[in-house]
Short mmCIF file of C-alpha atoms in Angstrom, two decimals:
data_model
loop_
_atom_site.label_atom_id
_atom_site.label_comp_id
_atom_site.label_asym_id
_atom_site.label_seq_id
_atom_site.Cartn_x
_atom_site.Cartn_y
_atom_site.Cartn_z
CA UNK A 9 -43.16 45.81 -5.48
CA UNK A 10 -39.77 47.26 -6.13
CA UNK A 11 -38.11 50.14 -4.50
CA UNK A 12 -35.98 52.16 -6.19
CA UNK A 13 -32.41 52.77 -5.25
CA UNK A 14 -32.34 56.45 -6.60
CA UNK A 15 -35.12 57.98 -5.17
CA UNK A 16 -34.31 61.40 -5.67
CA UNK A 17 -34.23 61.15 -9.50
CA UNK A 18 -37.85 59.75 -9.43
CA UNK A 19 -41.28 60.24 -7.67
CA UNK A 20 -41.86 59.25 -3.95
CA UNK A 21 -44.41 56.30 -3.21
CA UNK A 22 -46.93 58.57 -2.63
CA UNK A 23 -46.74 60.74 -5.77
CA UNK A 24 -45.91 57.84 -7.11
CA UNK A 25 -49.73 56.12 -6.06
CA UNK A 26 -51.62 59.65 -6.59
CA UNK A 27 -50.45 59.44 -10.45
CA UNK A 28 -50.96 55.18 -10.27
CA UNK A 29 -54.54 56.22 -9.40
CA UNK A 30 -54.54 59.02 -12.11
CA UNK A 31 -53.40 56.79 -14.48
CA UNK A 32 -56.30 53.94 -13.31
CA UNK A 33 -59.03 56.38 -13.95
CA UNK A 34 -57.92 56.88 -17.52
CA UNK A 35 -57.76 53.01 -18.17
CA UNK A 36 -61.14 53.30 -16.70
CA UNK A 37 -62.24 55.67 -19.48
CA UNK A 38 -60.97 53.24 -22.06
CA UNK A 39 -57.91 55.35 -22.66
CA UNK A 40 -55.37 52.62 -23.07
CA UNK A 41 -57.14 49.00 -23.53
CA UNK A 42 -54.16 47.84 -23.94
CA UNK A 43 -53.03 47.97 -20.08
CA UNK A 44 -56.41 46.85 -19.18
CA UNK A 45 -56.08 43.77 -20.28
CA UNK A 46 -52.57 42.79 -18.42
CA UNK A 47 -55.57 42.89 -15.27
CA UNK A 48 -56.70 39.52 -14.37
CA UNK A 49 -60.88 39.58 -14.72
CA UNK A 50 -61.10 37.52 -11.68
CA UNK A 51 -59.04 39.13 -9.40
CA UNK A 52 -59.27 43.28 -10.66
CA UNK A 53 -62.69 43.29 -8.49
CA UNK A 54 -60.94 41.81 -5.74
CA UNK A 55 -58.09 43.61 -5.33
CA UNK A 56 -60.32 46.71 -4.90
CA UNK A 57 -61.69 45.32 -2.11
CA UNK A 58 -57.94 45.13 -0.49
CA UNK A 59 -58.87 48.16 1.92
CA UNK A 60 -61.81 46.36 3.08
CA UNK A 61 -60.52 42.98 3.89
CA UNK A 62 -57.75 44.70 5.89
CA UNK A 63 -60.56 46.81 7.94
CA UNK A 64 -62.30 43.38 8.49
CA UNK A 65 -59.47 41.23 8.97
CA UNK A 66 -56.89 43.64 10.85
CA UNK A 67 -58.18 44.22 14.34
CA UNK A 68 -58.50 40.21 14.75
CA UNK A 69 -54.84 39.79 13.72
CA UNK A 70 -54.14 42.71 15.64
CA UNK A 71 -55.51 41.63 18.69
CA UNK A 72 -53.78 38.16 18.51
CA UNK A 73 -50.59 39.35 17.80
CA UNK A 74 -50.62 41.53 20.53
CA UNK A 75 -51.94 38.70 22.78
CA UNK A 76 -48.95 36.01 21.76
CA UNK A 77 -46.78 38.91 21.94
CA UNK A 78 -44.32 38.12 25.21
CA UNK A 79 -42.54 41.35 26.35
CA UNK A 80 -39.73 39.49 27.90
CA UNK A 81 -38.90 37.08 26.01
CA UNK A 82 -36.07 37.61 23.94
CA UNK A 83 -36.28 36.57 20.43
CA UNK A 84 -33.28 34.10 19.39
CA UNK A 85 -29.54 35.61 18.76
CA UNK A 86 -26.85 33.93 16.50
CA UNK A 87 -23.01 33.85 16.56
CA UNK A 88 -21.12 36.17 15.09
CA UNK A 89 -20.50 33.53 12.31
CA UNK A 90 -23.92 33.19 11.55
CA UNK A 91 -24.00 37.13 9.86
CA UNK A 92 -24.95 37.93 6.41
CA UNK A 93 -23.08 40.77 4.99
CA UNK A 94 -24.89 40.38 1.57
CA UNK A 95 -28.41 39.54 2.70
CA UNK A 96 -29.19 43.04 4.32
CA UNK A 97 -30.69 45.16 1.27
CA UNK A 98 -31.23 48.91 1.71
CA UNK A 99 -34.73 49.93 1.74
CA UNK A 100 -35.43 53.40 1.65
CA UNK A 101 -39.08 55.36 0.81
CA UNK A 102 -37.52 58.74 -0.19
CA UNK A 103 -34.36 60.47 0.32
CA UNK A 104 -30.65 59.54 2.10
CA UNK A 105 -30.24 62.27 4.02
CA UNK A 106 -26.78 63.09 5.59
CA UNK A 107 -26.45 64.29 9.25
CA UNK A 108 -23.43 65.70 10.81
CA UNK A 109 -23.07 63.36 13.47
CA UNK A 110 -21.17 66.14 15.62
CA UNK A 111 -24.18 68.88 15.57
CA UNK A 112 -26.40 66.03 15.55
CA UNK A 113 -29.42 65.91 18.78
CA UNK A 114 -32.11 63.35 19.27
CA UNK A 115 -34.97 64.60 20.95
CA UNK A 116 -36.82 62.58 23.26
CA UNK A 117 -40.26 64.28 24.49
CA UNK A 118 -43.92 63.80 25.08
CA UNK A 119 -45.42 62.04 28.31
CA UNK A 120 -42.29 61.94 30.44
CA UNK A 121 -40.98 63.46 33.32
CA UNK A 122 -37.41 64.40 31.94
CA UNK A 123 -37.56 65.54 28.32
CA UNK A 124 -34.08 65.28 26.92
CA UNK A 125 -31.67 66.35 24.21
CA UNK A 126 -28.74 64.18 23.86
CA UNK A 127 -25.42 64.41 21.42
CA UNK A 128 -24.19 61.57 19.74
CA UNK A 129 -21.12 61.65 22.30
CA UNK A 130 -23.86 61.64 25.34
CA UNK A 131 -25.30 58.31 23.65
CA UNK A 132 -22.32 56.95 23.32
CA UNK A 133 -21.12 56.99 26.80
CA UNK A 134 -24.52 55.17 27.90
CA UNK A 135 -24.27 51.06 27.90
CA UNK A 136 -24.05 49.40 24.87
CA UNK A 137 -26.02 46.84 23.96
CA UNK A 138 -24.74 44.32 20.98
CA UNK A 139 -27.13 41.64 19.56
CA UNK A 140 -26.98 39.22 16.59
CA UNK A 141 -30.74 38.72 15.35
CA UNK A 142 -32.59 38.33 12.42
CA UNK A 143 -33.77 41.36 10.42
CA UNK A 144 -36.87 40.31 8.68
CA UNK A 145 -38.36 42.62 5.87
CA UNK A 146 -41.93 42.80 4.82
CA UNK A 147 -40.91 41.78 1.56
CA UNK A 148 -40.36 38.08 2.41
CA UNK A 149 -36.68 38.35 2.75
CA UNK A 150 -34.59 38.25 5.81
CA UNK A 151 -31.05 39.05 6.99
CA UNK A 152 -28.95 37.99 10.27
CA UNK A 153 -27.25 41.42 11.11
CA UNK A 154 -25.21 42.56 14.17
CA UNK A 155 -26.47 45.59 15.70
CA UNK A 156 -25.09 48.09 18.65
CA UNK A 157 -26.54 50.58 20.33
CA UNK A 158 -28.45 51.94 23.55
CA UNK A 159 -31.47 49.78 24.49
CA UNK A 160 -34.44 52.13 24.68
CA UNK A 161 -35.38 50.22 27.30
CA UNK A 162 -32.01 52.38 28.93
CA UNK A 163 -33.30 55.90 27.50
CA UNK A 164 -36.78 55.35 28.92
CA UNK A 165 -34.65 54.80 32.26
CA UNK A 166 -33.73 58.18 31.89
CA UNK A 167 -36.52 60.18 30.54
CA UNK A 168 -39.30 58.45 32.63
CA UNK A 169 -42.18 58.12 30.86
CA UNK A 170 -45.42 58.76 32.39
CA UNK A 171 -48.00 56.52 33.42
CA UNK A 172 -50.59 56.80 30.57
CA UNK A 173 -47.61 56.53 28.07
CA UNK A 174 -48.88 53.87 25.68
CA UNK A 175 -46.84 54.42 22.64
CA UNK A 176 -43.84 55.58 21.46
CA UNK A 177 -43.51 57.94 17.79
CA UNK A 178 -40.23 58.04 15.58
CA UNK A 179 -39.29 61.12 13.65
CA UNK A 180 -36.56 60.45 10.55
CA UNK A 181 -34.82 63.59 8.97
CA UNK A 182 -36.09 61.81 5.63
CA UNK A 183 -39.60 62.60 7.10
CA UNK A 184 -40.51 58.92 7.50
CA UNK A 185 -42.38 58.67 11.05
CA UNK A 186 -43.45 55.42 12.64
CA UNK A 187 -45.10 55.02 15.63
CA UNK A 188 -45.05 51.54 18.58
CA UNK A 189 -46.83 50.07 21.03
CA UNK A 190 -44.80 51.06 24.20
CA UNK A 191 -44.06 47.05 25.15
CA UNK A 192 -42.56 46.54 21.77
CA UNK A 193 -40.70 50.11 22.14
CA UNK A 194 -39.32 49.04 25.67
CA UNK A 195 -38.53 44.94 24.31
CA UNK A 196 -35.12 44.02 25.92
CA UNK A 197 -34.07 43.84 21.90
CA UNK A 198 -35.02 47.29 20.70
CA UNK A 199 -32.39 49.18 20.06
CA UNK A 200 -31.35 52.74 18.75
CA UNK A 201 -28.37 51.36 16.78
CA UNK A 202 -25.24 53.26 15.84
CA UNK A 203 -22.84 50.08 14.90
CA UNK A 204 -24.05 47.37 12.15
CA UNK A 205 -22.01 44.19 11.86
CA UNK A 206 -18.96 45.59 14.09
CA UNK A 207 -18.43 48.84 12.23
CA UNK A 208 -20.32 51.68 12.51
CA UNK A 209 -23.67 52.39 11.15
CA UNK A 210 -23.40 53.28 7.10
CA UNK A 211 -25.39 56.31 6.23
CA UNK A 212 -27.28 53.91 4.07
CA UNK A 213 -28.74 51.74 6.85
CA UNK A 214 -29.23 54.73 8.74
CA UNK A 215 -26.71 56.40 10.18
CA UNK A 216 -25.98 58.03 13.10
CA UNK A 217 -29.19 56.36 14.40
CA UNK A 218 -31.71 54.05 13.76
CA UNK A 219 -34.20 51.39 15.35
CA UNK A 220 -32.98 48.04 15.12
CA UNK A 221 -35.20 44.96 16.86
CA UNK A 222 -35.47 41.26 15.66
CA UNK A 223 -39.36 41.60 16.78
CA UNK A 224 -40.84 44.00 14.33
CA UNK A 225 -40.85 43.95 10.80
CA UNK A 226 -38.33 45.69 9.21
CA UNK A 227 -40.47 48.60 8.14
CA UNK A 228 -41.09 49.56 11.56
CA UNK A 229 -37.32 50.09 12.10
CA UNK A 230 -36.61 53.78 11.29
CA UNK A 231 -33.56 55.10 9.93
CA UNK A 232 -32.18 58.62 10.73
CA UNK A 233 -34.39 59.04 14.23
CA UNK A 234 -34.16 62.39 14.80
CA UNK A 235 -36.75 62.78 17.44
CA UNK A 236 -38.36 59.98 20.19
CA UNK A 237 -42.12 60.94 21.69
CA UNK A 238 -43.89 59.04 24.08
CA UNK A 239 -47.92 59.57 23.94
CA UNK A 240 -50.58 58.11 25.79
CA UNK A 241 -52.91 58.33 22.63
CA UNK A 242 -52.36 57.16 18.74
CA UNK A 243 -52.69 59.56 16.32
CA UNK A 244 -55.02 57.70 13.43
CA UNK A 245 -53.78 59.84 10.87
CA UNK A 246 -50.03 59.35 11.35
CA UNK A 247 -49.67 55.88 12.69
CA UNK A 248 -46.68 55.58 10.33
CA UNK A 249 -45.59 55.84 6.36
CA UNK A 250 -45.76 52.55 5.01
CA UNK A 251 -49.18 51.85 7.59
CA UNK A 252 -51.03 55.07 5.73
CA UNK A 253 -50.03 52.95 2.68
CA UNK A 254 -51.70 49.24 3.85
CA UNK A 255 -49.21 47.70 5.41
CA UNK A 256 -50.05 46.30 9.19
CA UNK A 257 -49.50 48.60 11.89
CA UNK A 258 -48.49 46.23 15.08
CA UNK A 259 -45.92 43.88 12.11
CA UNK A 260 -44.95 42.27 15.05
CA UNK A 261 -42.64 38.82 14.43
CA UNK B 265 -88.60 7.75 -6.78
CA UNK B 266 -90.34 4.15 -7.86
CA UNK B 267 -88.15 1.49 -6.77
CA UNK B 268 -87.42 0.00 -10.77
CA UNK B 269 -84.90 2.83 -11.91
CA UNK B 270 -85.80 3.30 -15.63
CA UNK B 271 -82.67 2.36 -16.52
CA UNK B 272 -80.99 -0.49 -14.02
CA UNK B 273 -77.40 -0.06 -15.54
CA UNK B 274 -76.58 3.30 -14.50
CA UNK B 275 -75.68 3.33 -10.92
CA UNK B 276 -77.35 6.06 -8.82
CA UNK B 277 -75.32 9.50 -8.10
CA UNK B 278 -73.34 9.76 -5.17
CA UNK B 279 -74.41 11.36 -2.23
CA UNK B 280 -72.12 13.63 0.19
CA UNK B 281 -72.63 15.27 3.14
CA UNK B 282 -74.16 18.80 3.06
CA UNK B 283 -70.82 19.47 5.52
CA UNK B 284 -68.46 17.65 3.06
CA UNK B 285 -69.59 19.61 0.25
CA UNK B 286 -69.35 22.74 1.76
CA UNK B 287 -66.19 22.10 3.06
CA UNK B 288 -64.81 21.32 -0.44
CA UNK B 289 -65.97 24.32 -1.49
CA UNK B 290 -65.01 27.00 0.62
CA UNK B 291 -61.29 24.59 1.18
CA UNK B 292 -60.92 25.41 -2.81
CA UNK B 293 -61.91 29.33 -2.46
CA UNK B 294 -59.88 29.39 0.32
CA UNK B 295 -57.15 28.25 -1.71
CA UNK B 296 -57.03 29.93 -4.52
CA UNK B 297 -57.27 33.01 -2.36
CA UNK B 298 -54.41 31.85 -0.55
CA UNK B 299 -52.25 30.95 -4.21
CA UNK B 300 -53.13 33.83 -5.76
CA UNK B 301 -52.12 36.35 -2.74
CA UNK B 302 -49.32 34.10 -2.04
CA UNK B 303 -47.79 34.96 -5.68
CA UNK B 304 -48.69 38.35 -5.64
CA UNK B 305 -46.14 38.88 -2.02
CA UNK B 306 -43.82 36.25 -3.22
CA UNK B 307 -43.31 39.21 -6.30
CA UNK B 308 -41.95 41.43 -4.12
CA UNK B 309 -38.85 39.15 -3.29
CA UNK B 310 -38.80 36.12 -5.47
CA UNK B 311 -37.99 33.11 -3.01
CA UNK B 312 -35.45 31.87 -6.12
CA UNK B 313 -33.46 34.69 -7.12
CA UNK B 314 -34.24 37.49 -4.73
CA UNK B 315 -34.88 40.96 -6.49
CA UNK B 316 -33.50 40.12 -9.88
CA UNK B 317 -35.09 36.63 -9.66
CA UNK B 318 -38.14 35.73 -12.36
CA UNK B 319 -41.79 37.17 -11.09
CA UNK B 320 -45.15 35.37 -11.74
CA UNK B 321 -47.55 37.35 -14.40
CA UNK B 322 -50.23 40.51 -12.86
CA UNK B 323 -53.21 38.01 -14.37
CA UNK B 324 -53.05 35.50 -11.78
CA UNK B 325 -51.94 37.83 -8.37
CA UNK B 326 -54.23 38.74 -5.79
CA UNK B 327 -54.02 42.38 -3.86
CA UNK B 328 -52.61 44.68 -6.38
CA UNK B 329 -49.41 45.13 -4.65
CA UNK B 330 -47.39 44.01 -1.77
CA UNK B 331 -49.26 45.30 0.91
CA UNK B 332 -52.66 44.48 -0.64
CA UNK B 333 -51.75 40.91 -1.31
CA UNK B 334 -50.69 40.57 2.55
CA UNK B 335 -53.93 41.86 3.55
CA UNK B 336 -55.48 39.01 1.70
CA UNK B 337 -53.03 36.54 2.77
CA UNK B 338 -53.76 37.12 6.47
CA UNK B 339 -57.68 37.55 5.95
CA UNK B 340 -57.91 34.22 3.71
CA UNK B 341 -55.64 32.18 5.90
CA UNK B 342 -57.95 32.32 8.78
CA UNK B 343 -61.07 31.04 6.29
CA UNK B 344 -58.83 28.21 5.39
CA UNK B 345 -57.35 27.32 8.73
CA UNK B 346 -60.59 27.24 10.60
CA UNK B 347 -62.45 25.53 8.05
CA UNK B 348 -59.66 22.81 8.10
CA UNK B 349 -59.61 22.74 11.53
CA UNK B 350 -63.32 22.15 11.91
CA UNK B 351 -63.04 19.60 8.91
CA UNK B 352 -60.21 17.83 11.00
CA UNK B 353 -62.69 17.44 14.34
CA UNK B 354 -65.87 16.71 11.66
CA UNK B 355 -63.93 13.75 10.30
CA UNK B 356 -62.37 12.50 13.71
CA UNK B 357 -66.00 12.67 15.16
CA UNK B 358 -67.99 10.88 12.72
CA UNK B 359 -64.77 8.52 12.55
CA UNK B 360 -64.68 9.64 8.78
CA UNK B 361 -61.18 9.16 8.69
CA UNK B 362 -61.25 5.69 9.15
CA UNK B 363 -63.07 4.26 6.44
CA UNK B 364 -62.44 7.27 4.12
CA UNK B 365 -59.13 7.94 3.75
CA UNK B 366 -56.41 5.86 2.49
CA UNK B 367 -55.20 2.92 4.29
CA UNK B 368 -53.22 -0.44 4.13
CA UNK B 369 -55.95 -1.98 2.23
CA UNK B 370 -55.37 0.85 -0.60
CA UNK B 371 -51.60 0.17 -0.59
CA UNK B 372 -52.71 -3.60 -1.31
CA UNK B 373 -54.90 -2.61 -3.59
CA UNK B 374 -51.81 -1.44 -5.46
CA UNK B 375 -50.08 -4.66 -5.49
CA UNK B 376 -53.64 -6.62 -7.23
CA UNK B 377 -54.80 -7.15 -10.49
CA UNK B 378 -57.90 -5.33 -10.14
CA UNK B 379 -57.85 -2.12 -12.13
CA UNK B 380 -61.07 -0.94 -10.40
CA UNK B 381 -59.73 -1.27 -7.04
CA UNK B 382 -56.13 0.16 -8.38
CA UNK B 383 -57.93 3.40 -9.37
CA UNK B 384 -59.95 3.65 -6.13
CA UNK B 385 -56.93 2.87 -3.79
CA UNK B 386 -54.72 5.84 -5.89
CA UNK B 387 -57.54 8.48 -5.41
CA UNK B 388 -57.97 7.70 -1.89
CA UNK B 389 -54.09 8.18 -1.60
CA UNK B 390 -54.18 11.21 -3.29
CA UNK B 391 -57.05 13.09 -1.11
CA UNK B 392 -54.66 11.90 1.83
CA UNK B 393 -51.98 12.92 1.42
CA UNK B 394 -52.42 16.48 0.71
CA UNK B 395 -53.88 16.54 4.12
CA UNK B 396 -50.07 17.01 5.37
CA UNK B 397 -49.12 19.26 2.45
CA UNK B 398 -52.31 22.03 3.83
CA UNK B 399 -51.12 21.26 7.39
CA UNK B 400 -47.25 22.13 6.17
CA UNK B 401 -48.16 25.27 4.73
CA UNK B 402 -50.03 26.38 7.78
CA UNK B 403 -47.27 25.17 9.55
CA UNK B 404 -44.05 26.82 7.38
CA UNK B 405 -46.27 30.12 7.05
CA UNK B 406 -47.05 30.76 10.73
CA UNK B 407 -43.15 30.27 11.40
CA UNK B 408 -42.55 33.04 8.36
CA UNK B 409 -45.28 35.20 9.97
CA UNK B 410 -44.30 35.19 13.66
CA UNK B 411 -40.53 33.46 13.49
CA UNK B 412 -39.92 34.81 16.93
CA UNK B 413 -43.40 33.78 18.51
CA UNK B 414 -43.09 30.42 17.15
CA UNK B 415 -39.05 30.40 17.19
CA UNK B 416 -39.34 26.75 18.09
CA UNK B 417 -40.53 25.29 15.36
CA UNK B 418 -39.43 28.00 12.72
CA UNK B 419 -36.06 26.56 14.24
CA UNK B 420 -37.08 23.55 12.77
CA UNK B 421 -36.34 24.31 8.99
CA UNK B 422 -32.96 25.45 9.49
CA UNK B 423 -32.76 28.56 7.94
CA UNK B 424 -34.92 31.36 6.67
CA UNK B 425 -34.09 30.40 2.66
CA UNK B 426 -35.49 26.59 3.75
CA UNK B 427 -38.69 28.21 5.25
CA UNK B 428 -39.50 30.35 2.12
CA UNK B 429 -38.63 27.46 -0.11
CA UNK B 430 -40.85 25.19 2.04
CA UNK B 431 -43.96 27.23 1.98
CA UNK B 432 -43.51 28.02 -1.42
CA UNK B 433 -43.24 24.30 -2.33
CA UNK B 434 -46.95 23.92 -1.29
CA UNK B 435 -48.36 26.02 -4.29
CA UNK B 436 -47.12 23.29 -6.96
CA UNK B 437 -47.51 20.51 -4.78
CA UNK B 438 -50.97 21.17 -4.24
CA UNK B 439 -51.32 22.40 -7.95
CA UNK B 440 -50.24 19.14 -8.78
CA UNK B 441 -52.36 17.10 -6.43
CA UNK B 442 -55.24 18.83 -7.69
CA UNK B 443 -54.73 17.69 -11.26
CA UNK B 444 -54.91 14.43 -10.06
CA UNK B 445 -57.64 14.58 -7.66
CA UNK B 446 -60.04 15.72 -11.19
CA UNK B 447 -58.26 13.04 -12.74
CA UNK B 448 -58.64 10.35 -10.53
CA UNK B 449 -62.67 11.46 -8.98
CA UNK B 450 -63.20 11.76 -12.72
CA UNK B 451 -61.99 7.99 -13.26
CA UNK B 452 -63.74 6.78 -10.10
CA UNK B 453 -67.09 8.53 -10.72
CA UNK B 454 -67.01 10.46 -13.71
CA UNK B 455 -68.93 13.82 -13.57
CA UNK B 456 -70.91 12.76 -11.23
CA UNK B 457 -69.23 12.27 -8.44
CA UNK B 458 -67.28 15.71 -9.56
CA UNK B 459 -70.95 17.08 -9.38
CA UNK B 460 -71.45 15.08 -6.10
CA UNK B 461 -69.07 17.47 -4.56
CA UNK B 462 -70.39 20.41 -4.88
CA UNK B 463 -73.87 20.75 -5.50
#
């Protein structure tokens, strides 16, 4: 799978499936024989069954990687030397929106006690947190990046969540939405990063924030956050983007 | 049967285990699964050449796309872990491995005149050794799938590129062995002990 580095120009993912699947249905009628044929025999009845294994298969994973999971410890950091300045591609399902960092709010809402609005400046005065991990993408390949910004471990401080809070949604201003398991979410390593390898953050990789954490899959780490809500329930319909489209929703490393 | 075989030259077919043959089979389902989803999310980021790097052909991927070729990845790896893992206690139980698998005698065997026993000695090295080759991808994918769960030994391989190039290294490896292993069985027993196998 490719992603496209002009999305604008082109379809999204999901337009982009809902005319893949358009386009299936007339190789199913015979249309184009041609295409057909590029399908392996074996494996065309198999991969329809993709959905299925995943229903089977997913909870066990699910449960295990939740069970090795270890909420304090840290996952490993590298010297300064050890960063990649190539190795980080951009990733991006839609749009690059740009945000005027000075008018720019995150919200942070939902089961806690002190719902909050706070300006770039107001993040910026809280403690900064720098860490040299490795960003791993879902693709297979991986990246050692630097990455700054407030723990959310530090925001939570501040908000107090509520007792029942069991996970925690993301809101980008590209749309994209992602939602964590509220361990993962408050991970000494997860971070709502404004500074990538010593500068700040690009509007590329996500700028003015994004979630950064060496213990998710890169997927999981939303760019442009606009808005941070903790909920005691998941909402099955909107886990995230990419987890509506098959991929795993814990993707924990 | 009557005890006089109607025909005294041809030795009788060999018999396995209803445990070994079942084994064998699901092992090579198992693995094919695991190839064939393997390629399909090794597509998505070629371990040589990254994005612009060469991508294997739609015929021979499993899962349609990224996302559907990881779903089969982590459903078929636990069919082919487990069934190793209870083909590992099976053959340390019934002491299997030592009288079945290669040994010092086969390495001998090697060194003497005997063709027979030079044929026997190489298949019985061959089954062997992919025994570490199956454990190594286990191994090299569990530190890709959880590097910071298992940071310890995905430590051991240096660096991420080494890991990818290690678990890829498996698919011709074993592609390889198995060429052999018809090869060789074939030489050994001819069809069969192929047959033998399976049914």
């Amino acid at each position: 799978m490719k992603f496209d580095p002009y999305p604008h120009h082109r379809f999204s993912r999901r337009q982009l499936i809902k005319y893949a699947s358009l386009s299936g249905m007339g190789l199913f009628l015979g249309s184009c024989a041609n295409e057909a044929s590029r399908v392996s025999p074996i494996f065309k009845p198999l991969n329809q069954q993709s959905g299925n294994v995943r229903a089977l298969f997913e909870p066990l994973n699910q449960s295990i990687e939740e069970l090795i999971f270890q909420a304090k410890n840290p996952a490993p950091e590298y010297p300064l030397s050890a960063i990649e300045p190539n190795a980080l591609l951009i990733n991006s399902y839609d749009i690059t929106p740009l945000i005027d960092p000075n008018s720019f709010k995150l919200v942070i809402d939902g089961a806690v006690n002190n719902p909050m609005q706070l300006s770039m400046r107001d993040i910026q005065t809280l403690p900064l947190t720098s860490m040299v991990i490795r960003h791993v993408c879902v693709e297979g390949w991986a990246a050692i990046v630097q990455w700054g910004g407030i723990r959310l471990y530090d925001l939570a401080k501040l908000v107090q969540p509520k007792a029942g809070a069991r996970y925690v949604y993301f809101e980008s201003a590209d749309n994209y939405y992602e939602s964590w398991d509220i361990a993962s979410a408050l991970h000494p390593q997860t971070l709502l990063a404004y500074q990538k390898n010593g500068q700040d953050l690009p509007v590329e990789n996500g700028a003015p924030l994004r979630l950064a954490s060496p213990i998710k899959l890169g997927y999981k780490q939303s760019k442009w956050i606009t808005r941070v809500t903790f909920t005691n329930e998941l909402f099955q319909q909107r886990r995230g983007y990419w987890v509506e489209e098959g991929y795993e929703w814990f993707a924990g490393l | 049967m009557s005890p006089k075989s109607p025909n005294p030259k041809s030795p009788p077919a060999p018999k396995q285990a209803i445990f070994i043959k079942a084994f064998h089979s699901i092992n090579l389902i198992a693995l094919i699964l695991m190839t064939a989803s393997g390629l399909q999310i090794y597509n998505a980021n070629p371990v040589f050449g990254g994005r612009a790097g060469w991508r294997f052909p739609k015929e021979i991927l499993l899962g349609g796309w990224l996302g559907g070729g990881r779903n089969w990845h982590f459903a078929s790896m636990w069919v082919f872990s487990m069934s190793l893992l209870i083909y590992g206690i099976y053959i340390f139980l019934t002491r299997r491995w030592k009288h079945r698998f290669a040994s010092e005698k086969d390495i001998q065997a090697l060194q003497a005149k005997n063709p027979k026993r030079k044929n026997y000695a190489w298949h019985r090295i061959a089954y062997t050794a992919i025994i570490p080759i199956l454990l190594l991808a286990i191994l090299s994918g569990l530190c890709m799938y959880k590097p910071v769960q298992f940071a310890w030994i995905s430590g051991l391989f240096g660096s991420w590129q080494n890991l990818r190039i290690a678990h890829f290294l498996t698919v011709p490896i074993v592609l390889i062995f198995a060429i052999a292993h018809i090869f060789l069985s074939f030489k050994v027993g001819g069809f069969k002990m192929i047959r033998s196998m399976f049914v």
